[in-house]
mmCIF file of C-alpha atoms in Angstrom:
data_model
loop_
_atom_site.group_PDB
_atom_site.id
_atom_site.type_symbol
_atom_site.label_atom_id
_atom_site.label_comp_id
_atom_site.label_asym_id
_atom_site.label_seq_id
_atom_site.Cartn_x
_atom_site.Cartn_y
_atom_site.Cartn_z
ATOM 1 C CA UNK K 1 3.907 -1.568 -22.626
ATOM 2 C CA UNK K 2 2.821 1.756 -21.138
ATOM 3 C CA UNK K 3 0.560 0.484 -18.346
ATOM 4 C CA UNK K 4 4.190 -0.523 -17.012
ATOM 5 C CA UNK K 5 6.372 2.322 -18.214
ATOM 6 C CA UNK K 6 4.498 5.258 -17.544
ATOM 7 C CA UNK K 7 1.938 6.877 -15.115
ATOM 8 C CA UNK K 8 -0.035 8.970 -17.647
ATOM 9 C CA UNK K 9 -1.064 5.803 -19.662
ATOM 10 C CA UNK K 10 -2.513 3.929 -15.940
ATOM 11 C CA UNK K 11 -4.580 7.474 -15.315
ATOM 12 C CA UNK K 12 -6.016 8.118 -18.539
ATOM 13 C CA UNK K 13 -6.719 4.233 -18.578
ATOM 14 C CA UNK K 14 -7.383 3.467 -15.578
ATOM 15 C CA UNK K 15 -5.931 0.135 -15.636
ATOM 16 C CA UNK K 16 -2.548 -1.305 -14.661
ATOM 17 C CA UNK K 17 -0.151 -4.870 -15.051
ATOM 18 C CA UNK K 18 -0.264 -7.448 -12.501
ATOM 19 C CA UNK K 19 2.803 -9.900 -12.583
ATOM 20 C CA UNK K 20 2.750 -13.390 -10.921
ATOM 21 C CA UNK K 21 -0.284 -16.000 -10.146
ATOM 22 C CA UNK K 22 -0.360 -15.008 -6.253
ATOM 23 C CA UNK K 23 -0.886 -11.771 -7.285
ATOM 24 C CA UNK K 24 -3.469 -11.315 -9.352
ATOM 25 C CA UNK K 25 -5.509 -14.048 -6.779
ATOM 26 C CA UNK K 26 -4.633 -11.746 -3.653
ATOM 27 C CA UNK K 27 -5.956 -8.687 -5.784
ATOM 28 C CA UNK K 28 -9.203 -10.971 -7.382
ATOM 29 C CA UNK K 29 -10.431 -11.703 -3.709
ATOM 30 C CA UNK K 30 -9.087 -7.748 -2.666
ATOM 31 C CA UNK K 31 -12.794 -7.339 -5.179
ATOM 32 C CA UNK K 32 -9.794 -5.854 -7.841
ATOM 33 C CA UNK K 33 -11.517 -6.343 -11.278
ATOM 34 C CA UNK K 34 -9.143 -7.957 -14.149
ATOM 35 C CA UNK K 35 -10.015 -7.278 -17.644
ATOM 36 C CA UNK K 36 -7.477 -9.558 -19.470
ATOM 37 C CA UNK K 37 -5.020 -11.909 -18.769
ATOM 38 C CA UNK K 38 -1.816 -12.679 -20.639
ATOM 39 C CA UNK K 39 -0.271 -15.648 -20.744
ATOM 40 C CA UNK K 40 3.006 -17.274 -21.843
ATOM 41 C CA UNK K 41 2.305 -20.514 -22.950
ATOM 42 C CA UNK K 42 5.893 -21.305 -22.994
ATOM 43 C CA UNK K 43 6.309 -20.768 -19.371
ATOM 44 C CA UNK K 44 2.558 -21.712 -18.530
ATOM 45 C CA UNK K 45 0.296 -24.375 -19.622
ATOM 46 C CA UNK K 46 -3.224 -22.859 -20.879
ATOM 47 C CA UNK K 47 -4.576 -26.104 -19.020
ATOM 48 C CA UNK K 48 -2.965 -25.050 -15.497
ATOM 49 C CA UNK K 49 -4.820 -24.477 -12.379
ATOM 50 C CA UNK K 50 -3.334 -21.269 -12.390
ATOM 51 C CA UNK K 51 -5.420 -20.254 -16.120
ATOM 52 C CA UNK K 52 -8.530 -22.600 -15.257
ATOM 53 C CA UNK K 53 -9.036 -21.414 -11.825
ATOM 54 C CA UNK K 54 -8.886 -17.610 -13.141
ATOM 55 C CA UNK K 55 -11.405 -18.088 -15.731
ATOM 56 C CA UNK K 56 -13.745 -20.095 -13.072
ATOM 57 C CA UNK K 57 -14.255 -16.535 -11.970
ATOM 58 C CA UNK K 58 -15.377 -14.934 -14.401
ATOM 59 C CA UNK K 59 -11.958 -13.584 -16.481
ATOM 60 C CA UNK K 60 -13.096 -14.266 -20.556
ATOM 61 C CA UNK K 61 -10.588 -12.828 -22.261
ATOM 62 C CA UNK K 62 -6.922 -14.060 -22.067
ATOM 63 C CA UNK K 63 -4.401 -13.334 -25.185
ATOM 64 C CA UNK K 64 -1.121 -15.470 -25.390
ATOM 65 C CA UNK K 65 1.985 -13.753 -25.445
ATOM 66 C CA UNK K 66 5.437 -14.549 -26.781
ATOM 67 C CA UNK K 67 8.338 -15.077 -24.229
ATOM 68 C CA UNK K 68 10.228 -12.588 -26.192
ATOM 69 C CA UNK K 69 7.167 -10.369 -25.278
ATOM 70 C CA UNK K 70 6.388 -11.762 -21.157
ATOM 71 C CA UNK K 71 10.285 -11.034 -20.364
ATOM 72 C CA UNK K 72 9.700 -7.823 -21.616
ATOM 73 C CA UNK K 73 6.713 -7.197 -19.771
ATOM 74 C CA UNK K 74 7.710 -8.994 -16.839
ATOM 75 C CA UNK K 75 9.752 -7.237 -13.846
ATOM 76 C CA UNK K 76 10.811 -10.435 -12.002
ATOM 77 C CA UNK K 77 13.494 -11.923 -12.638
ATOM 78 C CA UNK K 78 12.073 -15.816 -12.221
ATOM 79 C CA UNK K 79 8.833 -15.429 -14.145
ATOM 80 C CA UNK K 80 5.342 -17.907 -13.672
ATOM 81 C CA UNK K 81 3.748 -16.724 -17.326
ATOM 82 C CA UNK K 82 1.173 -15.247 -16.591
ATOM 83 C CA UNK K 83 0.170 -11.020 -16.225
ATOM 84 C CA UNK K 84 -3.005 -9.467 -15.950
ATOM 85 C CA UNK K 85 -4.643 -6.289 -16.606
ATOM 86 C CA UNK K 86 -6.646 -5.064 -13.838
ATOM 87 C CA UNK K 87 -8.857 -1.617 -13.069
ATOM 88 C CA UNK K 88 -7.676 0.354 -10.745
ATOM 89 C CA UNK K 89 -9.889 1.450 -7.400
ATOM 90 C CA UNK K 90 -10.993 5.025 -6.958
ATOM 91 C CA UNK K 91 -9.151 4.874 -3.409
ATOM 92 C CA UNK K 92 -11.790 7.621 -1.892
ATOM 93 C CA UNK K 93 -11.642 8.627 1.604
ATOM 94 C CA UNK K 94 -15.799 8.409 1.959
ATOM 95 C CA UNK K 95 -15.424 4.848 0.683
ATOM 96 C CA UNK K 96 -13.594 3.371 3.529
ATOM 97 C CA UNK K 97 -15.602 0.989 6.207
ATOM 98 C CA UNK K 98 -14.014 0.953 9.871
ATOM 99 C CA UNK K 99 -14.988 -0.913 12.409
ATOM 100 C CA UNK K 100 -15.547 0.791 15.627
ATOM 101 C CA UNK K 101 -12.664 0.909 16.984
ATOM 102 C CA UNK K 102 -10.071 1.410 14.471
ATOM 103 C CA UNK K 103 -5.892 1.347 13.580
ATOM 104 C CA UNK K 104 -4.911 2.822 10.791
ATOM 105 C CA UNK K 105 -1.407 4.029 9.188
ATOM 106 C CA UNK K 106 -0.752 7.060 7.672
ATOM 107 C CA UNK K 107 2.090 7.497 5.099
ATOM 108 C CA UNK K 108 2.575 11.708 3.984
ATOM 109 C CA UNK K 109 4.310 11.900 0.627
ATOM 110 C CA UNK K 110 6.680 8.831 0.428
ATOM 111 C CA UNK K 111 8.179 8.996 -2.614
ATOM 112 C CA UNK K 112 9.890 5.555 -3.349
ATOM 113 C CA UNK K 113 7.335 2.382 -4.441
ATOM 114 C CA UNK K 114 9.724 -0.082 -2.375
ATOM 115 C CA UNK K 115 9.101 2.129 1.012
ATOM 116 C CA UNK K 116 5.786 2.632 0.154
ATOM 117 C CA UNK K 117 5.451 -1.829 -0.620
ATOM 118 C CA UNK K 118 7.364 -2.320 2.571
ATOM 119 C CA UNK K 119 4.929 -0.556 4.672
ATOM 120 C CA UNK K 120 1.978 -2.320 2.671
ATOM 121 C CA UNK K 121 3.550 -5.733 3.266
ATOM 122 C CA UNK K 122 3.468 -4.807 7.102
ATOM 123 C CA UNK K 123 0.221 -3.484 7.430
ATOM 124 C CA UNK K 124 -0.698 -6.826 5.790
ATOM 125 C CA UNK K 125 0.442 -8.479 8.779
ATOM 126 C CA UNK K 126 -0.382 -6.612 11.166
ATOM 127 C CA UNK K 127 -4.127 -6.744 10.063
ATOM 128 C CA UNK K 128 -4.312 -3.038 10.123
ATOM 129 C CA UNK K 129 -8.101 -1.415 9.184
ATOM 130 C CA UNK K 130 -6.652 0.829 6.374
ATOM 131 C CA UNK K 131 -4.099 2.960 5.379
ATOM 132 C CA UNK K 132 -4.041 6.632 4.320
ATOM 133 C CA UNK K 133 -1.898 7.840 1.984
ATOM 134 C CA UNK K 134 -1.733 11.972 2.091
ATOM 135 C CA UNK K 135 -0.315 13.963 -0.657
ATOM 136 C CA UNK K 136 0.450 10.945 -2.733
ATOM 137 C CA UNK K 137 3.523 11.701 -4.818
ATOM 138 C CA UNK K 138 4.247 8.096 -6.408
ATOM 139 C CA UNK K 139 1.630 6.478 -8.356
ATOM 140 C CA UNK K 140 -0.080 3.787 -6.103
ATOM 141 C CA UNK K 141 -0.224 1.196 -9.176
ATOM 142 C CA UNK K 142 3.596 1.989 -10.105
ATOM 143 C CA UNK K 143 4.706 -1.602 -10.743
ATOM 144 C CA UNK K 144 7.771 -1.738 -8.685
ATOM 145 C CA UNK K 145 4.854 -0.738 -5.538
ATOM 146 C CA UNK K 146 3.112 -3.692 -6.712
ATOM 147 C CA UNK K 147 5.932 -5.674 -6.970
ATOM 148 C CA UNK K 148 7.306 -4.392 -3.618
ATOM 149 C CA UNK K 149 4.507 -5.142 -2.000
ATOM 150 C CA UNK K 150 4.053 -8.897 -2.960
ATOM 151 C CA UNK K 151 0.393 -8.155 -3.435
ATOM 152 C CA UNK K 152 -0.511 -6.505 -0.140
ATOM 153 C CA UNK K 153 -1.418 -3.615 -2.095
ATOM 154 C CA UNK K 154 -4.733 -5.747 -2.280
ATOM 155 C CA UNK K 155 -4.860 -7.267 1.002
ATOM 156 C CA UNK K 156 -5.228 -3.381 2.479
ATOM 157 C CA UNK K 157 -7.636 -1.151 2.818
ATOM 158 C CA UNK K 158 -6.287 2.019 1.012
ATOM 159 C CA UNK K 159 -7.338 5.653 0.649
ATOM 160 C CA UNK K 160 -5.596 8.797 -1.050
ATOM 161 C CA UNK K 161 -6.035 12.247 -0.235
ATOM 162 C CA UNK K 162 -4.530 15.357 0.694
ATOM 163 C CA UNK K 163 -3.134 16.446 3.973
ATOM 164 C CA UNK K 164 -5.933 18.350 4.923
ATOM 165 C CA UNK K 165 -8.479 15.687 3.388
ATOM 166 C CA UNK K 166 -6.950 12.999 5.531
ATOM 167 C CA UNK K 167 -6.869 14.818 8.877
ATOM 168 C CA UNK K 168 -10.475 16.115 8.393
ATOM 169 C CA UNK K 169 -11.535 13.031 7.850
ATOM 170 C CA UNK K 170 -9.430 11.508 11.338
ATOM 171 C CA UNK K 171 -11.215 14.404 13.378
ATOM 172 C CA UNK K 172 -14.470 13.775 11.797
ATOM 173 C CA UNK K 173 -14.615 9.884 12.862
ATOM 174 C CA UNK K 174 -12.992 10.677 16.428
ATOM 175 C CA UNK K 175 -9.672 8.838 15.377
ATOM 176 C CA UNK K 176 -6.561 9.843 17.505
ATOM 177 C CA UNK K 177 -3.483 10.412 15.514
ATOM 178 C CA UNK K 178 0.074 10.201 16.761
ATOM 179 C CA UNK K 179 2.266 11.992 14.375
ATOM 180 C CA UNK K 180 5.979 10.846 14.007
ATOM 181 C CA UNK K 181 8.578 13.635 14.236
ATOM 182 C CA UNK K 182 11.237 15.081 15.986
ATOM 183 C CA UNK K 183 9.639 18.389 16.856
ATOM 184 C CA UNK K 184 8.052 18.848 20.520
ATOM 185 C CA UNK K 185 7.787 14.511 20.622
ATOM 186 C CA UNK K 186 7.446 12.352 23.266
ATOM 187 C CA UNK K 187 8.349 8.674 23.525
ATOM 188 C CA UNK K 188 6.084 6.443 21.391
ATOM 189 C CA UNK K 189 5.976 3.616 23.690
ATOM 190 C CA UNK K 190 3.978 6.134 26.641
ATOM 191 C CA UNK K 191 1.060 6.757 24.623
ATOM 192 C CA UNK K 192 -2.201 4.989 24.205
ATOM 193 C CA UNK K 193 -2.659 3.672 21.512
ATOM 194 C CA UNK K 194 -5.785 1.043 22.390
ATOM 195 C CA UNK K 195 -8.936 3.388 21.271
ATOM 196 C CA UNK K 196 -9.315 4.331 17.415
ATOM 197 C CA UNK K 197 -5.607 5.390 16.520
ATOM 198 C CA UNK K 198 -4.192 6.347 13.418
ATOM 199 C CA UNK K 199 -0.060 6.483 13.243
ATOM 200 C CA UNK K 200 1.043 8.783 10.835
ATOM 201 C CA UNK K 201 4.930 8.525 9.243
ATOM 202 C CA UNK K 202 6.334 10.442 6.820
ATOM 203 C CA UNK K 203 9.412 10.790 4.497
ATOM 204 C CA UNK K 204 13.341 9.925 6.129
ATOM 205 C CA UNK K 205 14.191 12.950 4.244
ATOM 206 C CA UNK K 206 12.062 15.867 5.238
ATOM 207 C CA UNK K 207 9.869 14.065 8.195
ATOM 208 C CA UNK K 208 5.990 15.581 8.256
ATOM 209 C CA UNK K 209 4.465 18.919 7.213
ATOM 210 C CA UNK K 210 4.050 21.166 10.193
ATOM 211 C CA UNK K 211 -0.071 20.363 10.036
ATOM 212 C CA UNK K 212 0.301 16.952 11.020
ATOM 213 C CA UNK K 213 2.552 18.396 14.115
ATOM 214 C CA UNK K 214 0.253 21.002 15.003
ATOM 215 C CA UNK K 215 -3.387 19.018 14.688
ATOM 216 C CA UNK K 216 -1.848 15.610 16.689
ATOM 217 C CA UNK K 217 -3.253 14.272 19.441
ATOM 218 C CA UNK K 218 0.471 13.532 20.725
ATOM 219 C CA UNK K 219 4.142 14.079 18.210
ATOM 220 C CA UNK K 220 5.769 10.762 19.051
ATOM 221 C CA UNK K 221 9.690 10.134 18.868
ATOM 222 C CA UNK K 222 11.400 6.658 18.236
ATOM 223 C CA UNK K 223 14.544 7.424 20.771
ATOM 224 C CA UNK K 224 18.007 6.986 19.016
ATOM 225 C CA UNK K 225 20.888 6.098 20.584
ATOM 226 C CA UNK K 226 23.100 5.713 17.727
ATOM 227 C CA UNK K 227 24.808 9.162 15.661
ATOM 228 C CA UNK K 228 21.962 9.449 13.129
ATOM 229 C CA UNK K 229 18.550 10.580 13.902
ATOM 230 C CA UNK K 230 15.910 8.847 11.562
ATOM 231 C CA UNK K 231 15.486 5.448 10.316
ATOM 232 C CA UNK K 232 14.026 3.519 6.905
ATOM 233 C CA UNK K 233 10.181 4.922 7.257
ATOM 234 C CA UNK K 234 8.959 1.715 6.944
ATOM 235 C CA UNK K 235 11.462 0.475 9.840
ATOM 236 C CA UNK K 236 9.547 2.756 11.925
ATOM 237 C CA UNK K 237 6.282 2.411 10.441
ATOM 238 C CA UNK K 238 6.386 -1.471 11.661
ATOM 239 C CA UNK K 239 7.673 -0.331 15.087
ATOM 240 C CA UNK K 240 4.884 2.136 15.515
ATOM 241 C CA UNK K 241 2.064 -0.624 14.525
ATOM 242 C CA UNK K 242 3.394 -3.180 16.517
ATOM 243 C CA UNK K 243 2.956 -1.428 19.612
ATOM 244 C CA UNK K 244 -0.221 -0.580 18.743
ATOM 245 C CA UNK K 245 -0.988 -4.160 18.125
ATOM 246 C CA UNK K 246 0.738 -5.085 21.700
ATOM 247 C CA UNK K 247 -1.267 -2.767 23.803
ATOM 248 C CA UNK K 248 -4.343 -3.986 21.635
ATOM 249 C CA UNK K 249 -2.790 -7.944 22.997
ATOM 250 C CA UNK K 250 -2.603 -8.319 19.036
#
C-alpha cells in the first residue's frame, strides 16, 4: 500500500496506516480521527473487544483483509490483525495550548524515524508540554516513526515548522531555550531550567544551525569523558529533559 511505502501518497492524502490495537487507542484518545479499519479475521475475531470497542466510538467502516494481504501491510513482526487508516493533524505552531509555565523539546532536522520515535517515547514519559520539530526532514507519519514510537507519536503534543518559525514563536511566548552544541557551551546541569524552558537537540551528525546558537538563552554541553564527542540524540535528548524534570521535583 502507498500510505506505507511512500510519503507523497500520506501528503496528497492526508492519511496514514496505524499497526497494532494499542496504537490506534493511544492515537483515538490523542483526538487522531480513523477513517477505516482493517482487519484480519484470521488473526482477529470480528467479535473481539479490540473490533467492538473501536466501533463503540464511532469507527463505521472496517474492510477484512487477507493474511496474505495484513503481513504485507504489517511492519511487525508478531502481528494482532488489525490496521487502521487515520487523518493526519495539521501540526501548526498557532495550534499548540501551553500551560503557563511550560517544557518543551526541540528536535532540528533529525533525519532517522527510530531517533525521532525514541525521543517521542521519552517525552511520553517525561510528560513534556509539546515538542517542536524545526526543519522537519522525515515525514512525521513515516511508519517506522510510528512504529518507533510505540504510539507516543499520539500521546505528544507536536508542532512542525521551520527554524525561524519555531524560535519566533519561543521568543514570542517568553520560553527560554537552551540549545545543545559544542560551540561557546556551558555545562547543562548549571542552568535553570524551572521557568518556561524549551531544550533544543539536533542531529549526531552535523549538531544545530548556527541560529539556534546565536538566539539561545544559554548553548549547553553534555561533558564527555570518553574519545568521542557526541552521543545517540535521543540519549541526550532524555538526559536534557530529565534534569529539567529534577529541578522541576518531577
Amino acid at each position: 500500500m502507498q500510505l506505507q511505502e511512500k510519503a507523497k501518497a500520506r501528503k496528497q492524502s492526508g492519511t496514514f496506516i496505524i499497526e497494532g490495537k494499542r496504537e490506534i487507542e493511544l492515537a483515538i484518545k490523542g483526538n487522531y480521527e480513523i477513517e477505516t479499519i482493517l482487519i484480519c479475521n484470521e488473526l482477529i475475531s470480528e467479535n473481539s473487544p479490540t473490533i467492538l470497542s473501536l466501533r463503540a466510538q464511532s469507527i463505521s467502516e472496517s474492510i477484512e483483509i487477507s493474511k496474505e494481504v495484513y503481513q504485507k501491510l504489517a511492519y511487525r513482526d508478531t502481528t494482532e490483525g488489525i490496521l487502521a487508516v487515520a487523518k493526519t493533524k495539521s501540526l501548526q505552531l498557532s495550534e499548540l495550548k501551553l500551560p503557563t509555565n511550560p517544557l518543551i523539546l526541540v528536535m532540528e532536522a533529525i533525519e532517522k524515524p527510530g531517533n525521532i520515535g525514541a525521543i517521542l517515547r521519552t517525552c511520553d514519559a517525561a510528560n513534556v508540554d509539546a515538542v517542536l520539530i524545526a526543519n522537519p526532514k522525515t515525514d512525521l507519519y513515516n511508519p517506522n516513526t510510528v512504529r518507533s514510537s510505540v504510539g507516543c507519536l499520539f500521546t505528544n503534543q507536536i508542532a512542525t515548522g521551520t527554524t525561524e518559525e519555531v524560535i519566533d514563536f519561543l521568543i514570542k511566548n517568553s520560553i527560554n531555550f537552551f540549545s545543545a552544541t559544542l560551540q561557546n557551551s556551558i555545562s547543562y546541569h548549571t542552568q535553570d531550567y524551572t521557568t518556561p524552558t524549551a531544550l533544543v537537540v539536533g542531529t549526531e551528525a552535523t549538531g544545530l544551525t548556527e541560529l539556534w546558537r546565536e538566539k539561545a538563552t544559554q548553548n549547553i554541553i553534555i561533558p564527555m569523558q570518553g574519545e568521542i564527542d557526541s552521543m545517540n540524540v535521543s540519549v541526550a535528548a532524555a538526559i536534557l529533559i530529565f534534569e529539567a524534570k529534577r529541578q522541576r521535583r518531577l
